[in-house]
Amino acid sequence: MDALYEKLFYQSLRIRLVEEKIAEIYPSDKIQSPVHLSIGQEALAAGICNNLLVTDMVYTSYRCHAYYLAKGGDLNEMFAELYGKVTGCGKGKAGSMHLASKKVNFMGSSAVVASTISNAVGSALASKILNKNQVSVAVFGDGASEEGSYHESLNFAAAFKLPVIFVCENNGLAIHSKLEQRHAFVVHEHAKGYGVKSVYIEEGYDFAKINQVMEGIVKEVREQSIPYVVEIKTYRYKEHVGIGDDHNVPYRSKDEFEQWKQKDPLIQDAALVAKFTDEINKEIEAAVKFAEESPVPADEELLADIY
Amino acid sequence: MDALYEKLFYQSLRIRLVEEKIAEIYPSDKIQSPVHLSIGQEALAAGICNNLLVTDMVYTSYRCHAYYLAKGGDLNEMFAELYGKVTGCGKGKAGSMHLASKKVNFMGSSAVVASTISNAVGSALASKILNKNQVSVAVFGDGASEEGSYHESLNFAAAFKLPVIFVCENNGLAIHSKLEQRHAFVVHEHAKGYGVKSVYIEEGYDFAKINQVMEGIVKEVREQSIPYVVEIKTYRYKEHVGIGDDHNVPYRSKDEFEQWKQKDPLIQDAALVAKFTDEINKEIEAAVKFAEESPVPADEELLADIY
Amino acid sequence: MEHNEKVIKYKDALLTSMDDALTRFPGTIIMGQGVDDHKGTFGSTTDLAKKHGAHRVFDIPLSEEGNTGIGIGAALNGVYPIQTHIRNDFSLLAMSQIVNTAAKYKYMYGGHFNVPMLIRMIIGRSWGQGAQHSQSLQSLFAHIPGLVVLMPSSADAVLESYNHAVEHYKGPVISIEHRLLYDYSFKSTYGEKDAAKHDPFSSRLVRKGDDVTIVATSIMVIEAQRVADYLAKELDIHCEIIDLHSISHFNKEMIVESVKKTGNLIIADTSWQAYGVCAEISRIICEHDPRMLKGPVVTLGMQPSPCPTTKKLEDLFYPDDYTFTMKIVEMVKGRGHGLSVAKTSLNETYKSFKGPF
Amino acid sequence: MEHNEKVIKYKDALLTSMDDALTRFPGTIIMGQGVDDHKGTFGSTTDLAKKHGAHRVFDIPLSEEGNTGIGIGAALNGVYPIQTHIRNDFSLLAMSQIVNTAAKYKYMYGGHFNVPMLIRMIIGRSWGQGAQHSQSLQSLFAHIPGLVVLMPSSADAVLESYNHAVEHYKGPVISIEHRLLYDYSFKSTYGEKDAAKHDPFSSRLVRKGDDVTIVATSIMVIEAQRVADYLAKELDIHCEIIDLHSISHFNKEMIVESVKKTGNLIIADTSWQAYGVCAEISRIICEHDPRMLKGPVVTLGMQPSPCPTTKKLEDLFYPDDYTFTMKIVEMVKGRGHGLSVAKTSLNETYKSFKGPF
Ligand SMILES: Cc1ncc(C[n+]2csc(CCOP(=O)(O)OP(=O)(O)O)c2C)c(N)n1
Ligand SMILES: Cc1ncc(C[n+]2csc(CCOP(=O)(O)OP(=O)(O)O)c2C)c(N)n1
Ligand SMILES: [Mg+2]
Ligand SMILES: [Mg+2]
């Protein structure tokens, strides 16, 4: 159990350090694409992806760095992508909002809110038709659950009994809008209206708990071919897009932030942080170097890979 | 109470006789637009609209004849519209699927499934902003509730506390598809997930019961400015579109049809049918005559009223 | 029997191509509203669920945006989905998945993913169906890089291009089928060894002539042929007809060469002229060399209004072949040509179509 | 102070027109994602909720199709809704309500209903935002009868046309605003008694010249002006510039007259050429008389691909003003003109824009 805890901690910390590195580089303008950081939300990606096989499929939103990494995406290719280099996972055409890695079945991340939810359901439909014994996962924000296609996706997945897990990262915010102003339902309760099983995890900082709950769910979904909704309360430390802090702006309270930090193992467990930081930073530096030294795409790339 | 019963009976019978007249005329090709008949479903329009003021707003789908009439739409203008005449409620541009009558706030009927649901919510939003003390009603089929905009509409209406009634005419079919194949939720249960009150009426042939339930709901919605979902089980006697019977086709059972007819007051209460038929038929004949004698639109109408 | 005597209905070509796809590729599925019912999408999917299994040909909820996203996700996981919209108007609900997702998937992720799928959308005419069941939205899709947009005008065009889509092409294909073509019969040489070879996703030169170039789409190709027959027989005017077939990947050279020869161009499309096929073909000519033209280009399409239901106005809304013919005569012979043209019209075909549907 | 010294930023013109609408018409509401937050839709709605009340300026759920339908229903019941999409890409989710409902309401029901509303959609450039945040979808709307589609290129264009929309026009208006114009300052004569009078929904002749006609939209009007300044000063080439402004209701005569005079046409739009503004203007010329042109029409727009994020490719994806300039020189002086053109470029403006957003 300690080994497991350390593994998950390491995963989470690695994500945080990668994103802190991005924040550090960003002002230099070497990364010329909008970044949506998951700092504060890393435990979800770590706890969820730990239970997935490489053959399982994951789809996310633009807030995708964490899942790209947790699913096993290559770090060099990630930094190269952010730098707009041809060695990037998307050959420099994707940028931060569209990370994907076919090798590890990290299937795509989209800048159109909620648009990948139905893609994950389709993935599960194919698994079922082709007997693939895969689990497909859709990761999305609380705001995304307001889109009509969320309802359509739940209904379809339930009606066709598809092995798909809907993960709602509920950080209570859509850009600057509070959940209460937009939402007349509770995600995990609402799912039951479709006969879809659901669970709510309040401790979005607790990768160990998330991992443990997910273990059972992934097993159930895989074995029984059913959809499942997982809602996890979490907290976004940074502004919606970009690298700044914005707790000075009255749309949210600094208190809330302080409370989350109190519970955040990546802040509280200084010993483990110290234990892993160097190793991770070495990996990151190498990836940054790889990105820096990689070439930009040739002109011909502009019109390649369209059809 | 008897007077009320007779009034509702009269309304329902009038709708049926109008549609039977349409079915009679249809083979002559004088009505050149697809018709979706409400025969079997008339009691809903009668029982619901009896509780609405002329200032209340109603939106429906293409299956709109019944509500057009029950809301007080002019019969002459309806037949003229079906005949494509300039004296029609839509100057001949609307046809059967797009009846509307501004005079009585029958606001529109659409051939795009579910599209008027959000329009009714917007109507209620305006009522609230402008303090109009109106109730808005969206009428739609069970199939329509599968569209994402239904979810979006429920959520918005609930979040903004809008005075709108969602009426689901559940005839168990979308064209030839059975509800069970398409639907993983129960409309009136699902609504509760949004904190929206709801009711289910199983006796869709019973206009008196529908009227009575609706009386309380319309009052509550008007006074408290809240949304409400009303699901009513009903039965479509005719084929989806057109005037034929299609109980010979295996997609539905003749038995079910026979059972509904057993309960249908418009069939069972021969005495009342006899009492009213002549009067109604006179009105219908006059409307048909009006339509026959009306002129078609002038050529200039083609490019009028676009902007 | 001579091979060119084989005759096949458009809808049977559709049914054959659907059946072939299911038979030859186990990953193919057909998902659409009513694809498994007794009407079988106007006869184009009839009995396929029975033959290939209900898990491969199935009805879906009324959820266009979600369904399209589901199709895309399935395509990304090894299935070839064929989706249907019984009116293309409904595809407007799926625009984000088609335009923001399907069209961009391959490019946006650096070429590592493919979204092979076919979305069939039906357009029509003369159903008295009014504003929301009558649109012909091909140009909305053809504006978007990443989509192949087809408008097959014959049975062979269906067979060639659908089989190519399923067998060889790895991206999303939008095909716009005209409802009134469904019951037309076409000569077919598809699959025969001396059959004409076309690039399945490009244009076809369907008639040669020196006087006028007609560029047409979908059912307008049929109209063009009728008009051209009449003009050749009665007035010695000879039309060259290009069936655009793919409105996203048409053959520019074919058009330019033809216009160079004839100096006269008429474009006939099923939709509104503004921002449509008529505009796009004009652009090709303008960018190449507008001075090839002897005079103004004539375009035929729907009048710039929503579609009214009443027959009187509907007949004005759509172009008829009398106008089509007259425009060409004027173009070739000048305004005061004094020739008389018979009023026989394809409109009879349209009028005789009733529905329901 | 002389009246023509008044200078106003595009975003302030937007804010003023929003504020005016709320002040003068009690039925006006602004509903959109983030319209009441501290960023206020890039400064165009800042503090309006405080000033006019949270019931009139409010945030809405992420539900584009539903929200648009709700706006339409509100418009039909006495409210004037102003809706916002911070990227026009998201409006693809609302296409059915815009195209099937709003555009057709008046016509479809025989002229008895009006849907007065304004839908603001933001387009952009140089954000490194990739395929799904970079589209410029004006032609999708302009293809559809029933919609007025505007692309205001200056502060006064905003003030004139938005005030007209709210005060006088009774139908749905789609306005496409370029994000990079927001921080530009413009001379303004709006509201002054000797201000130029424009049809608020039609085109503007913004520069006179005899050598070349430039038809441009949105920020391309600014580029055209820079290019024209340079050409006049350095090379004695004189451009006439038509700001299309309304791409659904532009002034055809103005275009035809200008092309008749110059014989040279270049069309510069913010989107893809195929089926876009470049195609539509070509159609107008072709239908009128292509022989007015001395040679091929040149079009400028996005390259026919989704938008890549990496700067290197993004710079190739968009036209730059060096190319713009060279094309005109070639058009007027012929290919082997031997003239040299400075490489100063508006691209610097694009490059200096960072975001977030
Ligand atoms: C369809 C669509 N509408 C609006 C936007 C603009 N937008 C970008 S992110 C965002 C908020 C999404 O919130 P949520 O789903 O909770 O995700 P989070 O950013 O909190 O992770 C919005 C409104 C968008 N990208 N796509
Ligand atoms: C958006 C959309 N998708 C599909 C259709 C085709 N269609 C017309 S009616 C219908 C069935 C609708 O069923 P329901 O909502 O239950 O209404 P009912 O006809 O039973 O009254 C379908 C699928 C359509 N008109 N609009
Ligand atoms: Mg959120
Ligand atoms: Mg139904």
Short mmCIF file of C-alpha atoms in Angstrom, two decimals, chain A:
data_model
loop_
_atom_site.label_atom_id
_atom_site.label_comp_id
_atom_site.label_asym_id
_atom_site.label_seq_id
_atom_site.Cartn_x
_atom_site.Cartn_y
_atom_site.Cartn_z
CA MET A 1 0.00 0.00 0.00
CA ASP A 2 2.85 2.42 0.66
CA ALA A 3 4.36 1.63 -2.67
CA LEU A 4 1.04 2.33 -4.29
CA TYR A 5 0.72 5.59 -2.37
CA GLU A 6 4.16 6.65 -3.49
CA LYS A 7 3.45 5.71 -7.06
CA LEU A 8 0.32 7.84 -7.13
CA PHE A 9 2.07 10.65 -5.33
CA TYR A 10 4.85 10.51 -7.86
CA GLN A 11 2.39 10.63 -10.74
CA SER A 12 0.60 13.62 -9.26
CA LEU A 13 3.77 15.46 -8.41
CA ARG A 14 5.14 14.84 -11.86
CA ILE A 15 2.10 16.44 -13.39
CA ARG A 16 2.39 19.43 -11.08
CA LEU A 17 6.06 19.94 -11.75
CA VAL A 18 5.53 19.69 -15.48
CA GLU A 19 2.83 22.34 -15.32
CA GLU A 20 4.92 24.55 -13.05
CA LYS A 21 7.64 24.28 -15.63
CA ILE A 22 5.19 25.37 -18.29
CA ALA A 23 4.27 28.34 -16.15
CA GLU A 24 7.91 29.19 -15.77
CA ILE A 25 8.59 29.03 -19.50
CA TYR A 26 5.38 30.70 -20.61
CA PRO A 27 6.42 34.36 -20.27
CA SER A 28 9.30 33.69 -22.68
CA ASP A 29 6.71 33.16 -25.41
CA LYS A 30 8.25 29.90 -26.46
CA ILE A 31 4.89 28.30 -25.87
CA GLN A 32 2.54 30.17 -28.12
CA SER A 33 -0.76 28.56 -27.40
CA PRO A 34 -3.24 29.03 -24.58
CA VAL A 35 -2.66 26.70 -21.63
CA HIS A 36 -5.29 25.44 -19.21
CA LEU A 37 -3.45 24.11 -16.21
CA SER A 38 -4.62 21.30 -13.97
CA ILE A 39 -2.57 22.45 -10.97
CA GLY A 40 -4.69 21.51 -7.97
CA GLN A 41 -6.53 18.83 -9.94
CA GLU A 42 -3.68 16.36 -10.55
CA ALA A 43 -4.90 13.67 -8.19
CA LEU A 44 -7.85 12.89 -10.43
CA ALA A 45 -5.76 12.00 -13.44
CA ALA A 46 -3.36 9.96 -11.32
CA GLY A 47 -6.04 8.05 -9.41
CA ILE A 48 -8.14 7.33 -12.47
CA CYS A 49 -5.49 6.38 -15.01
CA ASN A 50 -3.74 4.07 -12.57
CA ASN A 51 -6.64 1.69 -13.10
CA LEU A 52 -6.66 1.74 -16.85
CA LEU A 53 -4.92 -0.60 -19.24
CA VAL A 54 -2.99 0.82 -22.12
CA THR A 55 -5.73 -0.52 -24.39
CA ASP A 56 -8.37 1.51 -22.55
CA MET A 57 -9.35 4.76 -24.21
CA VAL A 58 -9.32 8.24 -22.66
CA TYR A 59 -10.86 11.45 -24.03
CA THR A 60 -10.59 14.83 -22.29
CA SER A 61 -11.16 18.54 -22.69
CA TYR A 62 -8.52 21.23 -23.39
CA ARG A 63 -7.47 20.81 -19.73
CA CYS A 64 -5.58 17.76 -20.83
CA HIS A 65 -1.93 17.81 -19.71
CA ALA A 66 -2.60 15.79 -16.59
CA TYR A 67 -4.39 12.93 -18.35
CA TYR A 68 -1.96 12.89 -21.23
CA LEU A 69 0.80 12.23 -18.71
CA ALA A 70 -1.12 9.90 -16.44
CA LYS A 71 -2.20 7.76 -19.39
CA GLY A 72 1.43 7.39 -20.36
CA GLY A 73 1.92 10.05 -23.03
CA ASP A 74 5.52 10.82 -23.87
CA LEU A 75 6.89 13.87 -22.02
CA ASN A 76 9.34 14.84 -24.76
CA GLU A 77 6.58 14.83 -27.32
CA MET A 78 4.44 16.92 -25.01
CA PHE A 79 6.96 19.70 -24.56
CA ALA A 80 7.82 19.58 -28.23
CA GLU A 81 4.13 20.00 -28.99
CA LEU A 82 3.84 23.00 -26.69
CA TYR A 83 6.85 24.47 -28.46
CA GLY A 84 5.21 23.94 -31.84
CA LYS A 85 7.83 21.50 -33.00
CA VAL A 86 7.42 18.75 -35.55
CA THR A 87 8.53 16.18 -32.97
CA GLY A 88 5.46 17.01 -30.89
CA CYS A 89 2.71 14.49 -30.36
CA GLY A 90 0.64 16.49 -32.85
CA LYS A 91 3.53 17.59 -35.06
CA GLY A 92 3.12 21.11 -33.72
CA LYS A 93 -0.37 21.45 -35.11
CA ALA A 94 -2.14 20.56 -31.88
CA GLY A 95 -0.78 22.85 -29.20
CA SER A 96 -1.69 22.60 -25.55
CA MET A 97 -5.42 22.15 -26.05
CA HIS A 98 -5.22 19.15 -28.34
CA LEU A 99 -2.79 16.70 -26.87
CA ALA A 100 -3.28 13.15 -28.00
CA SER A 101 -1.17 10.05 -28.18
CA LYS A 102 -2.34 7.12 -30.19
CA LYS A 103 0.35 4.85 -28.79
CA VAL A 104 -1.21 4.95 -25.34
CA ASN A 105 -4.82 5.41 -26.48
CA PHE A 106 -5.03 8.93 -25.18
CA MET A 107 -7.48 9.61 -27.93
CA GLY A 108 -7.98 13.32 -28.03
CA SER A 109 -8.65 16.52 -26.16
CA SER A 110 -10.92 19.18 -27.49
CA ALA A 111 -11.33 22.94 -27.17
CA VAL A 112 -15.06 22.66 -27.74
CA VAL A 113 -16.56 22.03 -24.32
CA ALA A 114 -18.22 18.60 -23.95
CA SER A 115 -17.46 17.53 -27.49
CA THR A 116 -15.37 14.50 -26.54
CA ILE A 117 -17.99 13.01 -24.21
CA SER A 118 -19.92 11.49 -27.07
CA ASN A 119 -16.68 10.40 -28.73
CA ALA A 120 -15.91 8.28 -25.68
CA VAL A 121 -19.38 6.75 -25.86
CA GLY A 122 -18.71 5.91 -29.50
CA SER A 123 -15.45 4.35 -28.50
CA ALA A 124 -17.35 2.15 -26.07
CA LEU A 125 -19.88 1.30 -28.75
CA ALA A 126 -17.05 0.05 -30.97
CA SER A 127 -15.56 -1.94 -28.08
CA LYS A 128 -18.86 -3.66 -27.60
CA ILE A 129 -19.50 -4.36 -31.28
CA LEU A 130 -15.95 -5.60 -31.83
CA ASN A 131 -15.74 -7.41 -28.49
CA LYS A 132 -12.66 -5.55 -27.35
CA ASN A 133 -12.96 -5.75 -23.60
CA GLN A 134 -11.96 -2.10 -23.34
CA VAL A 135 -13.09 0.61 -20.99
CA SER A 136 -13.53 4.08 -22.45
CA VAL A 137 -13.33 7.18 -20.29
CA ALA A 138 -14.69 10.67 -20.92
CA VAL A 139 -13.21 13.39 -18.73
CA PHE A 140 -14.98 16.75 -18.65
CA GLY A 141 -15.71 19.70 -16.40
CA ASP A 142 -18.83 20.64 -14.48
CA GLY A 143 -19.62 23.22 -17.16
CA ALA A 144 -19.58 20.55 -19.84
CA SER A 145 -22.45 18.72 -18.19
CA GLU A 146 -24.71 21.62 -19.18
CA GLU A 147 -24.30 20.82 -22.85
CA GLY A 148 -27.11 18.91 -24.49
CA SER A 149 -24.74 16.31 -25.81
CA TYR A 150 -24.02 15.23 -22.24
CA HIS A 151 -27.66 14.21 -21.87
CA GLU A 152 -27.58 12.55 -25.27
CA SER A 153 -24.42 10.67 -24.34
CA LEU A 154 -25.77 9.42 -21.02
CA ASN A 155 -28.98 8.29 -22.62
CA PHE A 156 -27.23 6.47 -25.44
CA ALA A 157 -24.68 4.80 -23.19
CA ALA A 158 -27.42 3.63 -20.85
CA ALA A 159 -29.80 2.50 -23.58
CA PHE A 160 -27.03 0.51 -25.31
CA LYS A 161 -25.30 -0.61 -22.10
CA LEU A 162 -21.86 0.60 -23.09
CA PRO A 163 -18.65 0.28 -21.05
CA VAL A 164 -17.89 3.96 -20.60
CA ILE A 165 -16.98 5.97 -17.52
CA PHE A 166 -18.05 9.59 -17.40
CA VAL A 167 -15.67 11.51 -15.14
CA CYS A 168 -16.85 14.96 -14.12
CA GLU A 169 -14.05 17.09 -12.71
CA ASN A 170 -16.20 19.40 -10.67
CA ASN A 171 -14.07 22.43 -9.82
CA GLY A 172 -17.21 24.49 -9.33
CA LEU A 173 -16.25 26.90 -12.08
CA ALA A 174 -16.71 27.41 -15.79
CA ILE A 175 -14.20 30.16 -16.52
CA HIS A 176 -15.44 32.61 -13.85
CA SER A 177 -18.99 31.37 -13.48
CA LYS A 178 -20.00 29.54 -10.37
CA LEU A 179 -21.74 26.21 -10.64
CA GLU A 180 -24.78 27.38 -8.69
CA GLN A 181 -25.57 30.04 -11.28
CA ARG A 182 -25.58 27.60 -14.17
CA HIS A 183 -26.65 24.29 -12.82
CA ALA A 184 -29.99 23.08 -11.54
CA PHE A 185 -28.83 19.52 -11.01
CA VAL A 186 -26.25 17.48 -9.19
CA VAL A 187 -24.18 15.50 -11.63
CA HIS A 188 -24.03 12.22 -9.76
CA GLU A 189 -27.69 12.35 -8.77
CA HIS A 190 -28.84 13.31 -12.23
CA ALA A 191 -27.11 10.27 -13.74
CA LYS A 192 -29.43 8.00 -11.83
CA GLY A 193 -32.30 9.39 -13.87
CA TYR A 194 -30.84 7.37 -16.75
CA GLY A 195 -30.39 4.29 -14.67
CA VAL A 196 -26.66 4.97 -14.70
CA LYS A 197 -24.74 4.12 -11.56
CA SER A 198 -22.77 6.95 -10.06
CA VAL A 199 -20.45 7.88 -7.28
CA TYR A 200 -19.38 11.14 -5.71
CA ILE A 201 -15.91 11.70 -4.33
CA GLU A 202 -15.50 14.82 -2.31
CA GLU A 203 -11.77 14.50 -1.71
CA GLY A 204 -10.42 15.47 -5.08
CA TYR A 205 -6.94 15.92 -3.61
CA ASP A 206 -6.82 12.33 -2.38
CA PHE A 207 -5.35 10.24 -5.19
CA ALA A 208 -5.34 7.15 -3.03
CA LYS A 209 -9.04 7.32 -2.40
CA ILE A 210 -9.81 8.11 -6.01
CA ASN A 211 -7.63 5.20 -7.08
CA GLN A 212 -9.38 2.83 -4.74
CA VAL A 213 -12.90 3.84 -5.76
CA MET A 214 -11.95 3.72 -9.39
CA GLU A 215 -10.52 0.26 -9.08
CA GLY A 216 -13.93 -1.18 -8.33
CA ILE A 217 -15.67 0.91 -10.93
CA VAL A 218 -13.30 0.09 -13.76
CA LYS A 219 -13.68 -3.58 -12.94
CA GLU A 220 -17.46 -3.37 -12.88
CA VAL A 221 -17.64 -1.41 -16.11
CA ARG A 222 -15.29 -3.78 -17.87
CA GLU A 223 -16.99 -6.93 -16.69
CA GLN A 224 -20.59 -5.88 -16.98
CA SER A 225 -20.39 -3.48 -19.91
CA ILE A 226 -22.26 -0.68 -18.21
CA PRO A 227 -21.82 3.07 -18.07
CA TYR A 228 -20.82 4.79 -14.82
CA VAL A 229 -20.72 8.41 -13.73
CA VAL A 230 -17.96 9.55 -11.38
CA GLU A 231 -18.16 13.07 -10.01
CA ILE A 232 -15.12 14.35 -8.17
CA LYS A 233 -14.95 17.64 -6.30
CA THR A 234 -11.73 19.44 -7.06
CA TYR A 235 -10.14 22.87 -7.08
CA ARG A 236 -8.39 24.83 -9.81
CA TYR A 237 -5.45 26.76 -8.37
CA LYS A 238 -4.67 28.91 -11.39
CA GLU A 239 -6.77 31.17 -13.55
CA HIS A 240 -8.97 29.45 -16.14
CA VAL A 241 -6.53 29.89 -18.99
CA GLY A 242 -2.98 31.06 -18.64
CA ILE A 243 -0.51 30.79 -15.82
CA GLY A 244 -1.60 33.52 -13.43
CA ASP A 245 -3.17 33.36 -10.01
CA ASP A 246 -6.49 35.14 -9.81
CA HIS A 247 -7.59 34.91 -6.23
CA ASN A 248 -7.49 38.68 -6.03
CA VAL A 249 -10.49 38.83 -8.35
CA PRO A 250 -13.74 38.63 -6.38
CA TYR A 251 -15.27 35.79 -8.39
CA ARG A 252 -13.86 33.28 -5.94
CA SER A 253 -12.57 33.33 -2.42
CA LYS A 254 -9.01 33.07 -1.24
CA ASP A 255 -10.22 31.13 1.81
CA GLU A 256 -11.41 28.26 -0.27
CA PHE A 257 -7.99 28.12 -1.88
CA GLU A 258 -6.23 28.08 1.47
CA GLN A 259 -8.46 25.24 2.65
CA TRP A 260 -7.65 23.14 -0.39
CA LYS A 261 -3.96 23.70 0.08
CA GLN A 262 -4.26 22.50 3.62
CA LYS A 263 -5.39 19.15 2.32
CA ASP A 264 -3.17 18.93 -0.70
CA PRO A 265 -0.59 16.14 -0.22
CA LEU A 266 1.63 17.70 -2.86
CA ILE A 267 1.98 20.67 -0.53
CA GLN A 268 1.68 19.01 2.86
CA ASP A 269 3.93 16.04 2.37
CA ALA A 270 7.18 17.95 2.03
CA ALA A 271 9.26 14.84 2.59
CA LEU A 272 7.88 12.98 -0.38
CA VAL A 273 8.06 16.10 -2.49
CA ALA A 274 11.72 16.39 -1.64
CA LYS A 275 12.26 12.73 -2.34
CA PHE A 276 10.96 12.86 -5.92
CA THR A 277 11.52 16.39 -7.14
CA ASP A 278 15.03 16.03 -8.45
CA GLU A 279 14.36 12.95 -10.45
CA ILE A 280 11.27 14.45 -11.99
CA ASN A 281 12.97 17.73 -12.74
CA LYS A 282 15.73 15.93 -14.54
CA GLU A 283 13.20 14.26 -16.75
CA ILE A 284 11.52 17.60 -17.36
CA GLU A 285 14.75 19.38 -18.22
CA ALA A 286 15.55 16.71 -20.73
CA ALA A 287 12.14 17.08 -22.30
CA VAL A 288 12.50 20.85 -22.48
CA LYS A 289 15.87 20.40 -24.09
CA PHE A 290 14.37 17.97 -26.58
CA ALA A 291 11.71 20.51 -27.41
CA GLU A 292 14.13 23.39 -27.72
CA GLU A 293 16.36 21.45 -30.05
CA SER A 294 13.67 19.98 -32.22
CA PRO A 295 12.92 21.53 -35.59
CA VAL A 296 9.72 23.33 -36.47
CA PRO A 297 7.55 21.65 -39.09
CA ALA A 298 8.45 22.12 -42.76
CA ASP A 299 6.21 24.37 -44.82
CA GLU A 300 4.65 21.36 -46.52
CA GLU A 301 3.11 20.33 -43.21
CA LEU A 302 0.58 23.14 -43.55
CA LEU A 303 -1.37 21.26 -46.17
CA ALA A 304 -0.57 17.70 -45.08
CA ASP A 305 -2.86 15.33 -43.21
CA ILE A 306 -6.12 17.05 -44.03
CA TYR A 307 -7.78 14.27 -46.04
#
